Protein backbone atom coordinates (compact mmCIF):
# COMPACT_ATOMS: atom_id res chain seq x y z
CA UNK A 1 0.00 0.00 0.00
CA UNK A 2 1.04 3.61 -0.67
CA UNK A 3 -0.56 6.47 1.24
CA UNK A 4 -0.33 10.20 0.72
CA UNK A 5 -1.22 11.94 3.98
CA UNK A 6 -2.04 15.68 4.08
CA UNK A 7 0.50 16.55 1.38
CA UNK A 8 1.14 20.24 0.79
CA UNK A 9 3.76 21.64 -1.55
CA UNK A 10 4.82 25.29 -1.80
CA UNK A 11 7.33 26.95 -4.09
CA UNK A 12 8.72 30.40 -3.38
CA UNK A 13 8.34 32.78 -6.32
CA UNK A 14 8.87 36.50 -6.85
CA UNK A 15 5.14 36.94 -6.32
CA UNK A 16 5.10 34.97 -3.09
CA UNK A 17 4.37 31.33 -2.31
CA UNK A 18 2.88 29.19 -5.05
CA UNK A 19 0.70 26.56 -3.36
CA UNK A 20 0.90 23.72 -5.89
CA UNK A 21 -0.60 20.86 -3.83
CA UNK A 22 -3.17 21.44 -1.08
CA UNK A 23 -3.92 18.79 1.58
CA UNK A 24 -3.66 15.86 -0.82
CA UNK A 25 -4.72 12.49 0.61
CA UNK A 26 -4.75 9.25 -1.37
CA UNK A 27 -4.35 5.49 -0.85
CA UNK A 28 -3.24 3.03 -3.54
CA UNK A 29 -3.57 -0.69 -2.82
CA UNK A 30 -1.29 -3.37 -4.24
CA UNK A 31 -2.08 -4.05 -7.89
CA UNK A 32 -4.24 -0.97 -8.37
CA UNK A 33 -3.68 1.42 -11.24
CA UNK A 34 -4.67 5.02 -10.69
CA UNK A 35 -4.75 7.82 -13.20
CA UNK A 36 -4.13 11.41 -12.13
CA UNK A 37 -5.81 13.82 -14.52
CA UNK A 38 -5.08 17.52 -14.78
CA UNK A 39 -4.20 20.11 -17.35
CA UNK A 40 -0.62 21.28 -17.90
CA UNK A 41 0.64 23.08 -14.81
CA UNK A 42 -1.91 21.47 -12.47
CA UNK A 43 0.79 19.84 -10.30
CA UNK A 44 0.79 16.30 -11.71
CA UNK A 45 4.56 16.08 -12.13
CA UNK A 46 5.15 17.60 -8.68
CA UNK A 47 2.88 14.95 -7.19
CA UNK A 48 4.65 12.08 -8.90
CA UNK A 49 8.08 13.42 -7.92
CA UNK A 50 6.98 13.49 -4.28
CA UNK A 51 5.70 9.91 -4.59
CA UNK A 52 9.06 8.81 -5.95
CA UNK A 53 11.06 10.69 -3.32
CA UNK A 54 12.61 13.04 -5.87
CA UNK A 55 11.11 15.96 -3.95
CA UNK A 56 9.90 16.31 -0.38
CA UNK A 57 6.50 17.74 0.50
CA UNK A 58 6.42 21.02 2.38
CA UNK A 59 4.12 19.35 4.90
CA UNK A 60 2.57 15.89 5.11
CA UNK A 61 4.18 12.55 4.39
CA UNK A 62 4.14 9.46 2.17
CA UNK A 63 3.84 5.90 3.53
CA UNK A 64 5.19 3.08 1.36
CA UNK A 65 5.34 -0.67 1.92
CA UNK A 66 6.11 -1.46 -1.73
CA UNK A 67 9.20 -0.78 -3.80
CA UNK A 68 8.41 2.22 -5.97
CA UNK A 69 10.15 3.40 -9.12
CA UNK A 70 11.50 6.81 -9.89
CA UNK A 71 9.25 8.74 -12.32
CA UNK A 72 9.93 6.90 -15.56
CA UNK A 73 10.49 10.06 -17.59
CA UNK A 74 12.85 11.44 -14.94
CA UNK A 75 16.62 11.21 -15.35
CA UNK A 76 17.75 13.74 -12.74
CA UNK A 77 19.30 11.02 -10.57
CA UNK A 78 21.69 10.04 -13.33
CA UNK A 79 25.26 11.30 -13.30
CA UNK A 80 25.64 13.25 -16.53
CA UNK A 81 29.41 12.83 -16.79
CA UNK A 82 29.15 9.01 -16.60
CA UNK A 83 28.20 6.74 -19.46
CA UNK A 84 24.85 5.02 -19.73
CA UNK A 85 26.56 1.76 -18.79
CA UNK A 86 28.22 3.28 -15.72
CA UNK A 87 24.89 4.71 -14.58
CA UNK A 88 23.34 1.28 -15.03
CA UNK A 89 26.07 -0.29 -12.85
CA UNK A 90 25.57 2.32 -10.13
CA UNK A 91 21.79 1.85 -9.99
CA UNK A 92 22.05 -1.94 -10.09
CA UNK A 93 24.36 -1.90 -7.08
CA UNK A 94 21.87 0.23 -5.13
CA UNK A 95 19.05 -2.24 -5.83
CA UNK A 96 21.09 -5.44 -5.53
CA UNK A 97 21.00 -6.39 -9.21
CA UNK A 98 23.82 -7.82 -11.31
CA UNK A 99 24.67 -5.12 -13.89
CA UNK A 100 26.16 -7.62 -16.34
CA UNK A 101 22.95 -9.65 -16.31
CA UNK A 102 20.88 -6.47 -16.71
CA UNK A 103 22.96 -4.97 -19.53
CA UNK A 104 21.60 -7.01 -22.50
CA UNK A 105 17.98 -6.22 -21.60
CA UNK A 106 18.74 -2.50 -21.16
CA UNK A 107 20.66 -2.34 -24.45
CA UNK A 108 17.87 -4.13 -26.27
CA UNK A 109 15.07 -1.97 -24.91
CA UNK A 110 16.73 1.47 -24.85
CA UNK A 111 18.21 1.01 -28.34
CA UNK A 112 21.06 3.41 -27.62
CA UNK A 113 23.71 1.52 -29.59
CA UNK A 114 27.19 3.00 -29.13
CA UNK A 115 25.73 5.76 -26.94
CA UNK A 116 25.43 3.26 -24.10
CA UNK A 117 29.19 3.84 -23.67
CA UNK A 118 28.95 7.63 -24.06
CA UNK A 119 28.44 10.21 -21.26
CA UNK A 120 24.81 11.12 -20.59
CA UNK A 121 25.63 14.78 -21.25
CA UNK A 122 25.75 13.78 -24.94
CA UNK A 123 22.24 12.25 -24.82
CA UNK A 124 19.04 13.87 -26.01
CA UNK A 125 16.13 14.11 -23.56
CA UNK A 126 14.45 11.18 -25.33
CA UNK A 127 17.57 9.03 -25.03
CA UNK A 128 17.81 9.71 -21.29
CA UNK A 129 14.14 8.87 -20.86
CA UNK A 130 14.58 5.58 -22.74
CA UNK A 131 17.56 4.66 -20.60
CA UNK A 132 15.67 5.43 -17.38
CA UNK A 133 12.69 3.42 -18.57
CA UNK A 134 14.85 0.43 -19.53
CA UNK A 135 16.72 0.42 -16.21
CA UNK A 136 13.43 0.59 -14.28
CA UNK A 137 12.29 -2.57 -16.06
CA UNK A 138 15.32 -4.58 -14.99
CA UNK A 139 15.01 -3.37 -11.38
CA UNK A 140 11.32 -4.41 -11.64
CA UNK A 141 9.50 -2.45 -8.93
CA UNK A 142 6.22 -3.25 -7.17
CA UNK A 143 4.85 0.14 -8.22
CA UNK A 144 5.67 2.24 -11.28
CA UNK A 145 5.36 6.03 -11.56
CA UNK A 146 4.53 6.96 -15.13
CA UNK A 147 4.65 10.60 -16.18
CA UNK A 148 3.69 10.62 -19.87
CA UNK A 149 6.65 8.32 -20.62
CA UNK A 150 4.61 6.29 -23.09
CA UNK A 151 4.75 9.37 -25.33
CA UNK A 152 8.55 9.12 -25.66
CA UNK A 153 9.96 8.17 -29.06
CA UNK A 154 8.23 6.94 -32.19
CA UNK A 155 5.06 4.83 -32.34
CA UNK A 156 6.99 1.54 -32.30
CA UNK A 157 8.81 2.50 -29.11
CA UNK A 158 5.58 3.71 -27.50
CA UNK A 159 3.99 0.35 -28.31
CA UNK A 160 6.92 -1.44 -26.66
CA UNK A 161 6.52 0.72 -23.54
CA UNK A 162 2.84 -0.18 -23.30
CA UNK A 163 3.60 -3.88 -23.80
CA UNK A 164 6.23 -3.94 -21.06
CA UNK A 165 4.23 -1.92 -18.54
CA UNK A 166 0.58 -2.61 -19.11
CA UNK A 167 0.63 -6.16 -20.48
CA UNK A 168 3.66 -7.87 -18.93
CA UNK A 169 3.36 -6.09 -15.56
CA UNK A 170 -0.41 -6.16 -15.23
CA UNK A 171 -0.12 -7.30 -11.59
CA UNK A 172 1.88 -4.22 -10.50
CA UNK A 173 0.61 -1.01 -8.97
CA UNK A 174 0.89 2.08 -11.15
CA UNK A 175 0.44 5.82 -10.93
CA UNK A 176 -0.25 7.39 -14.32
CA UNK A 177 -0.21 11.17 -14.59
CA UNK A 178 -1.55 12.57 -17.81
CA UNK A 179 -3.57 15.35 -19.41
CA UNK A 180 -4.95 12.71 -21.80
CA UNK A 181 -8.28 11.45 -20.36
CA UNK A 182 -8.57 8.73 -23.01
CA UNK A 183 -5.32 7.11 -21.89
CA UNK A 184 -6.46 7.14 -18.25
CA UNK A 185 -9.85 5.63 -19.12
CA UNK A 186 -8.19 2.84 -21.07
CA UNK A 187 -5.55 1.81 -18.53
CA UNK A 188 -6.66 2.65 -14.97
CA UNK A 189 -8.93 1.10 -12.34
CA UNK A 190 -9.52 4.34 -10.43
CA UNK A 191 -8.76 7.99 -11.08
CA UNK A 192 -8.40 11.39 -9.46
CA UNK A 193 -8.45 14.91 -10.82
CA UNK A 194 -6.10 17.71 -9.75
CA UNK A 195 -8.01 20.96 -9.60
CA UNK A 196 -6.53 24.13 -8.09
CA UNK A 197 -4.02 22.06 -6.15
CA UNK A 198 -6.60 19.71 -4.63
CA UNK A 199 -6.93 16.05 -5.55
CA UNK A 200 -10.51 14.90 -6.13
CA UNK A 201 -10.66 11.04 -6.10
CA UNK A 202 -13.17 8.82 -7.93
CA UNK A 203 -13.75 5.07 -7.68
CA UNK A 204 -15.14 5.14 -11.22
CA UNK A 205 -12.82 6.27 -14.02
CA UNK A 206 -15.71 7.49 -16.18
CA UNK A 207 -16.92 9.73 -13.35
CA UNK A 208 -13.44 11.22 -13.09
CA UNK A 209 -13.38 11.73 -16.85
CA UNK A 210 -16.71 13.56 -16.83
CA UNK A 211 -15.63 15.70 -13.88
CA UNK A 212 -12.41 16.57 -15.70
CA UNK A 213 -14.28 17.44 -18.88
CA UNK A 214 -16.84 19.57 -17.03
CA UNK A 215 -14.23 21.47 -15.05
CA UNK A 216 -11.81 22.19 -17.85
CA UNK A 217 -14.43 22.98 -20.48
CA UNK A 218 -15.51 26.03 -18.47
PDB file of C-alpha atoms in Angstrom:
ATOM      1  CA  UNK A   1       0.000   0.000   0.000  1.00  0.00           C
ATOM      2  CA  UNK A   2       1.044   3.605  -0.668  1.00  0.00           C
ATOM      3  CA  UNK A   3      -0.560   6.472   1.242  1.00  0.00           C
ATOM      4  CA  UNK A   4      -0.331  10.197   0.722  1.00  0.00           C
ATOM      5  CA  UNK A   5      -1.215  11.936   3.978  1.00  0.00           C
ATOM      6  CA  UNK A   6      -2.040  15.676   4.078  1.00  0.00           C
ATOM      7  CA  UNK A   7       0.499  16.551   1.380  1.00  0.00           C
ATOM      8  CA  UNK A   8       1.137  20.243   0.785  1.00  0.00           C
ATOM      9  CA  UNK A   9       3.758  21.641  -1.549  1.00  0.00           C
ATOM     10  CA  UNK A  10       4.817  25.285  -1.805  1.00  0.00           C
ATOM     11  CA  UNK A  11       7.335  26.946  -4.086  1.00  0.00           C
ATOM     12  CA  UNK A  12       8.725  30.403  -3.375  1.00  0.00           C
ATOM     13  CA  UNK A  13       8.341  32.781  -6.325  1.00  0.00           C
ATOM     14  CA  UNK A  14       8.869  36.500  -6.852  1.00  0.00           C
ATOM     15  CA  UNK A  15       5.140  36.942  -6.316  1.00  0.00           C
ATOM     16  CA  UNK A  16       5.102  34.967  -3.089  1.00  0.00           C
ATOM     17  CA  UNK A  17       4.374  31.332  -2.309  1.00  0.00           C
ATOM     18  CA  UNK A  18       2.877  29.192  -5.053  1.00  0.00           C
ATOM     19  CA  UNK A  19       0.698  26.563  -3.356  1.00  0.00           C
ATOM     20  CA  UNK A  20       0.898  23.721  -5.889  1.00  0.00           C
ATOM     21  CA  UNK A  21      -0.604  20.859  -3.828  1.00  0.00           C
ATOM     22  CA  UNK A  22      -3.169  21.436  -1.081  1.00  0.00           C
ATOM     23  CA  UNK A  23      -3.917  18.794   1.577  1.00  0.00           C
ATOM     24  CA  UNK A  24      -3.656  15.862  -0.816  1.00  0.00           C
ATOM     25  CA  UNK A  25      -4.722  12.488   0.613  1.00  0.00           C
ATOM     26  CA  UNK A  26      -4.755   9.255  -1.370  1.00  0.00           C
ATOM     27  CA  UNK A  27      -4.346   5.492  -0.854  1.00  0.00           C
ATOM     28  CA  UNK A  28      -3.236   3.029  -3.542  1.00  0.00           C
ATOM     29  CA  UNK A  29      -3.572  -0.693  -2.821  1.00  0.00           C
ATOM     30  CA  UNK A  30      -1.288  -3.372  -4.242  1.00  0.00           C
ATOM     31  CA  UNK A  31      -2.080  -4.055  -7.891  1.00  0.00           C
ATOM     32  CA  UNK A  32      -4.243  -0.972  -8.368  1.00  0.00           C
ATOM     33  CA  UNK A  33      -3.681   1.423 -11.244  1.00  0.00           C
ATOM     34  CA  UNK A  34      -4.671   5.022 -10.688  1.00  0.00           C
ATOM     35  CA  UNK A  35      -4.746   7.820 -13.195  1.00  0.00           C
ATOM     36  CA  UNK A  36      -4.134  11.410 -12.132  1.00  0.00           C
ATOM     37  CA  UNK A  37      -5.811  13.825 -14.524  1.00  0.00           C
ATOM     38  CA  UNK A  38      -5.084  17.517 -14.780  1.00  0.00           C
ATOM     39  CA  UNK A  39      -4.203  20.111 -17.347  1.00  0.00           C
ATOM     40  CA  UNK A  40      -0.621  21.275 -17.896  1.00  0.00           C
ATOM     41  CA  UNK A  41       0.637  23.079 -14.806  1.00  0.00           C
ATOM     42  CA  UNK A  42      -1.912  21.470 -12.470  1.00  0.00           C
ATOM     43  CA  UNK A  43       0.790  19.845 -10.300  1.00  0.00           C
ATOM     44  CA  UNK A  44       0.791  16.298 -11.712  1.00  0.00           C
ATOM     45  CA  UNK A  45       4.559  16.081 -12.129  1.00  0.00           C
ATOM     46  CA  UNK A  46       5.154  17.597  -8.683  1.00  0.00           C
ATOM     47  CA  UNK A  47       2.880  14.950  -7.190  1.00  0.00           C
ATOM     48  CA  UNK A  48       4.647  12.076  -8.900  1.00  0.00           C
ATOM     49  CA  UNK A  49       8.083  13.415  -7.916  1.00  0.00           C
ATOM     50  CA  UNK A  50       6.976  13.486  -4.282  1.00  0.00           C
ATOM     51  CA  UNK A  51       5.700   9.912  -4.591  1.00  0.00           C
ATOM     52  CA  UNK A  52       9.063   8.812  -5.954  1.00  0.00           C
ATOM     53  CA  UNK A  53      11.064  10.691  -3.323  1.00  0.00           C
ATOM     54  CA  UNK A  54      12.606  13.036  -5.872  1.00  0.00           C
ATOM     55  CA  UNK A  55      11.105  15.964  -3.948  1.00  0.00           C
ATOM     56  CA  UNK A  56       9.901  16.307  -0.382  1.00  0.00           C
ATOM     57  CA  UNK A  57       6.498  17.744   0.504  1.00  0.00           C
ATOM     58  CA  UNK A  58       6.424  21.020   2.380  1.00  0.00           C
ATOM     59  CA  UNK A  59       4.118  19.352   4.900  1.00  0.00           C
ATOM     60  CA  UNK A  60       2.572  15.892   5.113  1.00  0.00           C
ATOM     61  CA  UNK A  61       4.177  12.547   4.392  1.00  0.00           C
ATOM     62  CA  UNK A  62       4.136   9.457   2.166  1.00  0.00           C
ATOM     63  CA  UNK A  63       3.836   5.905   3.532  1.00  0.00           C
ATOM     64  CA  UNK A  64       5.195   3.080   1.359  1.00  0.00           C
ATOM     65  CA  UNK A  65       5.335  -0.666   1.920  1.00  0.00           C
ATOM     66  CA  UNK A  66       6.111  -1.460  -1.728  1.00  0.00           C
ATOM     67  CA  UNK A  67       9.196  -0.777  -3.802  1.00  0.00           C
ATOM     68  CA  UNK A  68       8.414   2.215  -5.969  1.00  0.00           C
ATOM     69  CA  UNK A  69      10.148   3.404  -9.118  1.00  0.00           C
ATOM     70  CA  UNK A  70      11.498   6.812  -9.888  1.00  0.00           C
ATOM     71  CA  UNK A  71       9.247   8.741 -12.318  1.00  0.00           C
ATOM     72  CA  UNK A  72       9.932   6.897 -15.557  1.00  0.00           C
ATOM     73  CA  UNK A  73      10.486  10.058 -17.594  1.00  0.00           C
ATOM     74  CA  UNK A  74      12.853  11.440 -14.938  1.00  0.00           C
ATOM     75  CA  UNK A  75      16.621  11.205 -15.353  1.00  0.00           C
ATOM     76  CA  UNK A  76      17.745  13.739 -12.736  1.00  0.00           C
ATOM     77  CA  UNK A  77      19.299  11.015 -10.566  1.00  0.00           C
ATOM     78  CA  UNK A  78      21.691  10.035 -13.334  1.00  0.00           C
ATOM     79  CA  UNK A  79      25.264  11.304 -13.302  1.00  0.00           C
ATOM     80  CA  UNK A  80      25.638  13.251 -16.532  1.00  0.00           C
ATOM     81  CA  UNK A  81      29.407  12.834 -16.794  1.00  0.00           C
ATOM     82  CA  UNK A  82      29.149   9.014 -16.603  1.00  0.00           C
ATOM     83  CA  UNK A  83      28.199   6.735 -19.460  1.00  0.00           C
ATOM     84  CA  UNK A  84      24.846   5.022 -19.726  1.00  0.00           C
ATOM     85  CA  UNK A  85      26.562   1.757 -18.791  1.00  0.00           C
ATOM     86  CA  UNK A  86      28.220   3.277 -15.716  1.00  0.00           C
ATOM     87  CA  UNK A  87      24.891   4.713 -14.578  1.00  0.00           C
ATOM     88  CA  UNK A  88      23.341   1.279 -15.028  1.00  0.00           C
ATOM     89  CA  UNK A  89      26.069  -0.289 -12.852  1.00  0.00           C
ATOM     90  CA  UNK A  90      25.570   2.318 -10.133  1.00  0.00           C
ATOM     91  CA  UNK A  91      21.787   1.852  -9.992  1.00  0.00           C
ATOM     92  CA  UNK A  92      22.054  -1.943 -10.087  1.00  0.00           C
ATOM     93  CA  UNK A  93      24.362  -1.896  -7.083  1.00  0.00           C
ATOM     94  CA  UNK A  94      21.870   0.230  -5.127  1.00  0.00           C
ATOM     95  CA  UNK A  95      19.048  -2.241  -5.832  1.00  0.00           C
ATOM     96  CA  UNK A  96      21.092  -5.439  -5.526  1.00  0.00           C
ATOM     97  CA  UNK A  97      21.003  -6.395  -9.215  1.00  0.00           C
ATOM     98  CA  UNK A  98      23.820  -7.819 -11.309  1.00  0.00           C
ATOM     99  CA  UNK A  99      24.671  -5.117 -13.891  1.00  0.00           C
ATOM    100  CA  UNK A 100      26.162  -7.625 -16.337  1.00  0.00           C
ATOM    101  CA  UNK A 101      22.947  -9.649 -16.313  1.00  0.00           C
ATOM    102  CA  UNK A 102      20.877  -6.471 -16.707  1.00  0.00           C
ATOM    103  CA  UNK A 103      22.955  -4.973 -19.534  1.00  0.00           C
ATOM    104  CA  UNK A 104      21.602  -7.009 -22.501  1.00  0.00           C
ATOM    105  CA  UNK A 105      17.975  -6.222 -21.598  1.00  0.00           C
ATOM    106  CA  UNK A 106      18.741  -2.505 -21.163  1.00  0.00           C
ATOM    107  CA  UNK A 107      20.662  -2.344 -24.446  1.00  0.00           C
ATOM    108  CA  UNK A 108      17.865  -4.131 -26.271  1.00  0.00           C
ATOM    109  CA  UNK A 109      15.069  -1.965 -24.906  1.00  0.00           C
ATOM    110  CA  UNK A 110      16.729   1.466 -24.848  1.00  0.00           C
ATOM    111  CA  UNK A 111      18.206   1.011 -28.342  1.00  0.00           C
ATOM    112  CA  UNK A 112      21.063   3.408 -27.622  1.00  0.00           C
ATOM    113  CA  UNK A 113      23.708   1.520 -29.588  1.00  0.00           C
ATOM    114  CA  UNK A 114      27.185   3.001 -29.134  1.00  0.00           C
ATOM    115  CA  UNK A 115      25.729   5.760 -26.944  1.00  0.00           C
ATOM    116  CA  UNK A 116      25.435   3.260 -24.102  1.00  0.00           C
ATOM    117  CA  UNK A 117      29.189   3.838 -23.670  1.00  0.00           C
ATOM    118  CA  UNK A 118      28.950   7.632 -24.063  1.00  0.00           C
ATOM    119  CA  UNK A 119      28.438  10.210 -21.259  1.00  0.00           C
ATOM    120  CA  UNK A 120      24.815  11.118 -20.593  1.00  0.00           C
ATOM    121  CA  UNK A 121      25.627  14.782 -21.252  1.00  0.00           C
ATOM    122  CA  UNK A 122      25.746  13.775 -24.936  1.00  0.00           C
ATOM    123  CA  UNK A 123      22.240  12.248 -24.819  1.00  0.00           C
ATOM    124  CA  UNK A 124      19.039  13.867 -26.007  1.00  0.00           C
ATOM    125  CA  UNK A 125      16.133  14.109 -23.565  1.00  0.00           C
ATOM    126  CA  UNK A 126      14.452  11.181 -25.331  1.00  0.00           C
ATOM    127  CA  UNK A 127      17.569   9.027 -25.031  1.00  0.00           C
ATOM    128  CA  UNK A 128      17.812   9.714 -21.290  1.00  0.00           C
ATOM    129  CA  UNK A 129      14.139   8.873 -20.863  1.00  0.00           C
ATOM    130  CA  UNK A 130      14.575   5.585 -22.740  1.00  0.00           C
ATOM    131  CA  UNK A 131      17.564   4.662 -20.595  1.00  0.00           C
ATOM    132  CA  UNK A 132      15.667   5.431 -17.383  1.00  0.00           C
ATOM    133  CA  UNK A 133      12.687   3.424 -18.574  1.00  0.00           C
ATOM    134  CA  UNK A 134      14.848   0.430 -19.526  1.00  0.00           C
ATOM    135  CA  UNK A 135      16.716   0.416 -16.206  1.00  0.00           C
ATOM    136  CA  UNK A 136      13.427   0.593 -14.276  1.00  0.00           C
ATOM    137  CA  UNK A 137      12.292  -2.567 -16.065  1.00  0.00           C
ATOM    138  CA  UNK A 138      15.324  -4.585 -14.988  1.00  0.00           C
ATOM    139  CA  UNK A 139      15.007  -3.369 -11.383  1.00  0.00           C
ATOM    140  CA  UNK A 140      11.324  -4.407 -11.639  1.00  0.00           C
ATOM    141  CA  UNK A 141       9.505  -2.449  -8.930  1.00  0.00           C
ATOM    142  CA  UNK A 142       6.220  -3.254  -7.173  1.00  0.00           C
ATOM    143  CA  UNK A 143       4.845   0.137  -8.218  1.00  0.00           C
ATOM    144  CA  UNK A 144       5.673   2.236 -11.275  1.00  0.00           C
ATOM    145  CA  UNK A 145       5.358   6.026 -11.558  1.00  0.00           C
ATOM    146  CA  UNK A 146       4.535   6.959 -15.131  1.00  0.00           C
ATOM    147  CA  UNK A 147       4.654  10.600 -16.178  1.00  0.00           C
ATOM    148  CA  UNK A 148       3.685  10.623 -19.871  1.00  0.00           C
ATOM    149  CA  UNK A 149       6.653   8.324 -20.618  1.00  0.00           C
ATOM    150  CA  UNK A 150       4.614   6.293 -23.094  1.00  0.00           C
ATOM    151  CA  UNK A 151       4.754   9.367 -25.330  1.00  0.00           C
ATOM    152  CA  UNK A 152       8.554   9.116 -25.665  1.00  0.00           C
ATOM    153  CA  UNK A 153       9.960   8.172 -29.057  1.00  0.00           C
ATOM    154  CA  UNK A 154       8.228   6.935 -32.186  1.00  0.00           C
ATOM    155  CA  UNK A 155       5.061   4.830 -32.340  1.00  0.00           C
ATOM    156  CA  UNK A 156       6.986   1.543 -32.304  1.00  0.00           C
ATOM    157  CA  UNK A 157       8.812   2.503 -29.106  1.00  0.00           C
ATOM    158  CA  UNK A 158       5.578   3.715 -27.500  1.00  0.00           C
ATOM    159  CA  UNK A 159       3.993   0.348 -28.309  1.00  0.00           C
ATOM    160  CA  UNK A 160       6.923  -1.442 -26.658  1.00  0.00           C
ATOM    161  CA  UNK A 161       6.517   0.725 -23.543  1.00  0.00           C
ATOM    162  CA  UNK A 162       2.843  -0.184 -23.296  1.00  0.00           C
ATOM    163  CA  UNK A 163       3.602  -3.875 -23.800  1.00  0.00           C
ATOM    164  CA  UNK A 164       6.228  -3.938 -21.057  1.00  0.00           C
ATOM    165  CA  UNK A 165       4.234  -1.918 -18.540  1.00  0.00           C
ATOM    166  CA  UNK A 166       0.576  -2.611 -19.105  1.00  0.00           C
ATOM    167  CA  UNK A 167       0.627  -6.161 -20.479  1.00  0.00           C
ATOM    168  CA  UNK A 168       3.665  -7.875 -18.931  1.00  0.00           C
ATOM    169  CA  UNK A 169       3.356  -6.087 -15.560  1.00  0.00           C
ATOM    170  CA  UNK A 170      -0.407  -6.156 -15.226  1.00  0.00           C
ATOM    171  CA  UNK A 171      -0.117  -7.302 -11.590  1.00  0.00           C
ATOM    172  CA  UNK A 172       1.878  -4.217 -10.502  1.00  0.00           C
ATOM    173  CA  UNK A 173       0.605  -1.011  -8.969  1.00  0.00           C
ATOM    174  CA  UNK A 174       0.895   2.075 -11.147  1.00  0.00           C
ATOM    175  CA  UNK A 175       0.443   5.824 -10.932  1.00  0.00           C
ATOM    176  CA  UNK A 176      -0.246   7.385 -14.317  1.00  0.00           C
ATOM    177  CA  UNK A 177      -0.207  11.170 -14.592  1.00  0.00           C
ATOM    178  CA  UNK A 178      -1.547  12.575 -17.813  1.00  0.00           C
ATOM    179  CA  UNK A 179      -3.568  15.348 -19.413  1.00  0.00           C
ATOM    180  CA  UNK A 180      -4.946  12.705 -21.802  1.00  0.00           C
ATOM    181  CA  UNK A 181      -8.276  11.447 -20.361  1.00  0.00           C
ATOM    182  CA  UNK A 182      -8.575   8.726 -23.014  1.00  0.00           C
ATOM    183  CA  UNK A 183      -5.320   7.108 -21.888  1.00  0.00           C
ATOM    184  CA  UNK A 184      -6.459   7.141 -18.253  1.00  0.00           C
ATOM    185  CA  UNK A 185      -9.852   5.634 -19.116  1.00  0.00           C
ATOM    186  CA  UNK A 186      -8.186   2.842 -21.065  1.00  0.00           C
ATOM    187  CA  UNK A 187      -5.551   1.808 -18.526  1.00  0.00           C
ATOM    188  CA  UNK A 188      -6.657   2.653 -14.974  1.00  0.00           C
ATOM    189  CA  UNK A 189      -8.929   1.103 -12.336  1.00  0.00           C
ATOM    190  CA  UNK A 190      -9.524   4.336 -10.433  1.00  0.00           C
ATOM    191  CA  UNK A 191      -8.763   7.991 -11.080  1.00  0.00           C
ATOM    192  CA  UNK A 192      -8.398  11.385  -9.456  1.00  0.00           C
ATOM    193  CA  UNK A 193      -8.448  14.909 -10.824  1.00  0.00           C
ATOM    194  CA  UNK A 194      -6.098  17.707  -9.749  1.00  0.00           C
ATOM    195  CA  UNK A 195      -8.012  20.964  -9.605  1.00  0.00           C
ATOM    196  CA  UNK A 196      -6.535  24.129  -8.090  1.00  0.00           C
ATOM    197  CA  UNK A 197      -4.017  22.058  -6.152  1.00  0.00           C
ATOM    198  CA  UNK A 198      -6.598  19.711  -4.627  1.00  0.00           C
ATOM    199  CA  UNK A 199      -6.933  16.055  -5.548  1.00  0.00           C
ATOM    200  CA  UNK A 200     -10.514  14.897  -6.127  1.00  0.00           C
ATOM    201  CA  UNK A 201     -10.664  11.038  -6.096  1.00  0.00           C
ATOM    202  CA  UNK A 202     -13.168   8.822  -7.925  1.00  0.00           C
ATOM    203  CA  UNK A 203     -13.746   5.068  -7.684  1.00  0.00           C
ATOM    204  CA  UNK A 204     -15.136   5.144 -11.223  1.00  0.00           C
ATOM    205  CA  UNK A 205     -12.821   6.274 -14.018  1.00  0.00           C
ATOM    206  CA  UNK A 206     -15.713   7.489 -16.179  1.00  0.00           C
ATOM    207  CA  UNK A 207     -16.917   9.730 -13.348  1.00  0.00           C
ATOM    208  CA  UNK A 208     -13.441  11.217 -13.089  1.00  0.00           C
ATOM    209  CA  UNK A 209     -13.379  11.729 -16.850  1.00  0.00           C
ATOM    210  CA  UNK A 210     -16.714  13.558 -16.833  1.00  0.00           C
ATOM    211  CA  UNK A 211     -15.626  15.700 -13.879  1.00  0.00           C
ATOM    212  CA  UNK A 212     -12.410  16.573 -15.702  1.00  0.00           C
ATOM    213  CA  UNK A 213     -14.279  17.445 -18.876  1.00  0.00           C
ATOM    214  CA  UNK A 214     -16.838  19.573 -17.027  1.00  0.00           C
ATOM    215  CA  UNK A 215     -14.231  21.471 -15.047  1.00  0.00           C
ATOM    216  CA  UNK A 216     -11.807  22.192 -17.847  1.00  0.00           C
ATOM    217  CA  UNK A 217     -14.433  22.977 -20.479  1.00  0.00           C
ATOM    218  CA  UNK A 218     -15.513  26.032 -18.466  1.00  0.00           C
TER     219      UNK A 218
END
